[in-house]
Coordinates of C-alpha atoms in Angstrom, one line a residue:
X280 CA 104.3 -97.3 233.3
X281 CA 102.1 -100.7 233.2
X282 CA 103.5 -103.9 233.8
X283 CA 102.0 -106.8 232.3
X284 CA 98.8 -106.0 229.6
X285 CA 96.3 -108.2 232.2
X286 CA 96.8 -104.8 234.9
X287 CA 95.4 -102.3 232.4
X288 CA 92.0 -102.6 233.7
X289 CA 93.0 -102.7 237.5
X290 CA 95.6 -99.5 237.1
X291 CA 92.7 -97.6 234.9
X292 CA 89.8 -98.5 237.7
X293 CA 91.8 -97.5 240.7
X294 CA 92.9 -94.4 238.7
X295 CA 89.8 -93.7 238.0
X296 CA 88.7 -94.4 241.8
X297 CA 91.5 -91.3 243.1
X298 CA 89.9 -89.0 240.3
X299 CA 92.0 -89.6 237.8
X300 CA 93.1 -90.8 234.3
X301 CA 96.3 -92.1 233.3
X302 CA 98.3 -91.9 230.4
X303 CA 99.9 -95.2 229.8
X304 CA 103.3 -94.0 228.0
X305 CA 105.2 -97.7 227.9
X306 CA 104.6 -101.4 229.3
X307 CA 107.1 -104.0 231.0
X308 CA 106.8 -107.3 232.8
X309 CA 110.6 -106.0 234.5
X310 CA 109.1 -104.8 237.7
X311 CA 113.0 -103.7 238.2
X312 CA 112.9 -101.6 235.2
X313 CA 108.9 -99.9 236.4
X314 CA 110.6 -99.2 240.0
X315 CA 113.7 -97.4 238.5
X316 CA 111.6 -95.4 236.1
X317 CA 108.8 -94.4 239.3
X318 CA 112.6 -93.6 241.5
X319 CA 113.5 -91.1 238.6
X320 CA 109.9 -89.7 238.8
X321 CA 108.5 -90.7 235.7
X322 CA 105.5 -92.0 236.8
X323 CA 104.0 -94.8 239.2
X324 CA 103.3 -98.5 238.6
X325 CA 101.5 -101.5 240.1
X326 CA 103.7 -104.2 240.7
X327 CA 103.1 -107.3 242.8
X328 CA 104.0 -107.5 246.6
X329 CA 106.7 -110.1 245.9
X330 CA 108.4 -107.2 243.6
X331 CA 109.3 -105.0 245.9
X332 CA 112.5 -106.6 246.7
X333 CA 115.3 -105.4 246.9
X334 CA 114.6 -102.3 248.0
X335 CA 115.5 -98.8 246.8
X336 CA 115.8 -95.9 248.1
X337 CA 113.8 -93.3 247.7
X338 CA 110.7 -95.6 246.5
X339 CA 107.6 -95.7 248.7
X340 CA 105.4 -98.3 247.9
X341 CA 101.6 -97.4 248.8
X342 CA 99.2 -100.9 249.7
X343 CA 95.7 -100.8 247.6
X344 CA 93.1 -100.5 249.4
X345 CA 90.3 -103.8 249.1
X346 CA 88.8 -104.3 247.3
X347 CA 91.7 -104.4 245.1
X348 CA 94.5 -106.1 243.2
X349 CA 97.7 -108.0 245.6
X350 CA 99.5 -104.7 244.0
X351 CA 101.0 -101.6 245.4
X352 CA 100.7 -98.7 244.3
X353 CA 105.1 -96.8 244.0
X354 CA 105.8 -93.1 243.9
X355 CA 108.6 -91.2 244.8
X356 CA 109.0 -90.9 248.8
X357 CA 108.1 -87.6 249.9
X358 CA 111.7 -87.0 250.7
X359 CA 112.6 -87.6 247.4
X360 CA 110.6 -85.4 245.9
X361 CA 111.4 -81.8 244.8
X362 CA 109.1 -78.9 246.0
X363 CA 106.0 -78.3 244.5
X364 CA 105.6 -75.3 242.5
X365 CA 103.4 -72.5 243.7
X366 CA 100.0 -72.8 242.2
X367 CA 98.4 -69.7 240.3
X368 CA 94.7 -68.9 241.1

């Protein structure tokens, strides 16, 4: 999910930065809205520090490391998370 258009390039350089690419399925300036959607784990989002209020359970919000963006980084806390999946060789 990517919040306002002016992020694109920030979320696609730091992807690119942790190896990979993202698919950018939807867009919205309700940083609410992009945390509920990364709680139900259907992706991740930057959002600005000052979004991160209230906060929710479940939701673990990652700094960026400089040089970088006043964003963070959400995903699912690992508690939240179901197991992985074995992986086949």
């Amino acid at each position: 999910m990517l919040g306002c258009l002016k992020t694109e390039t920030y979320l696609r350089r730091y992807a690119e930065r942790a190896g990979f690419a993202p698919e950018i399925r939807g867009t919205t300036t309700d940083y609410f809205f992009a945390r509920t959607l990364v709680t139900a784990g259907v992706g991740v989002s930057l959002i600005p520090s000052i979004a991160l209020t209230p906060e929710i359970s479940g939701l673990a919000a990652v700094p960026v490391r400089p040089p970088g963006p006043v964003r963070h980084t959400l995903s699912r806390s690992r508690a939240a998370r179901p197991p992985a999946a074995p992986r086949s060789r």
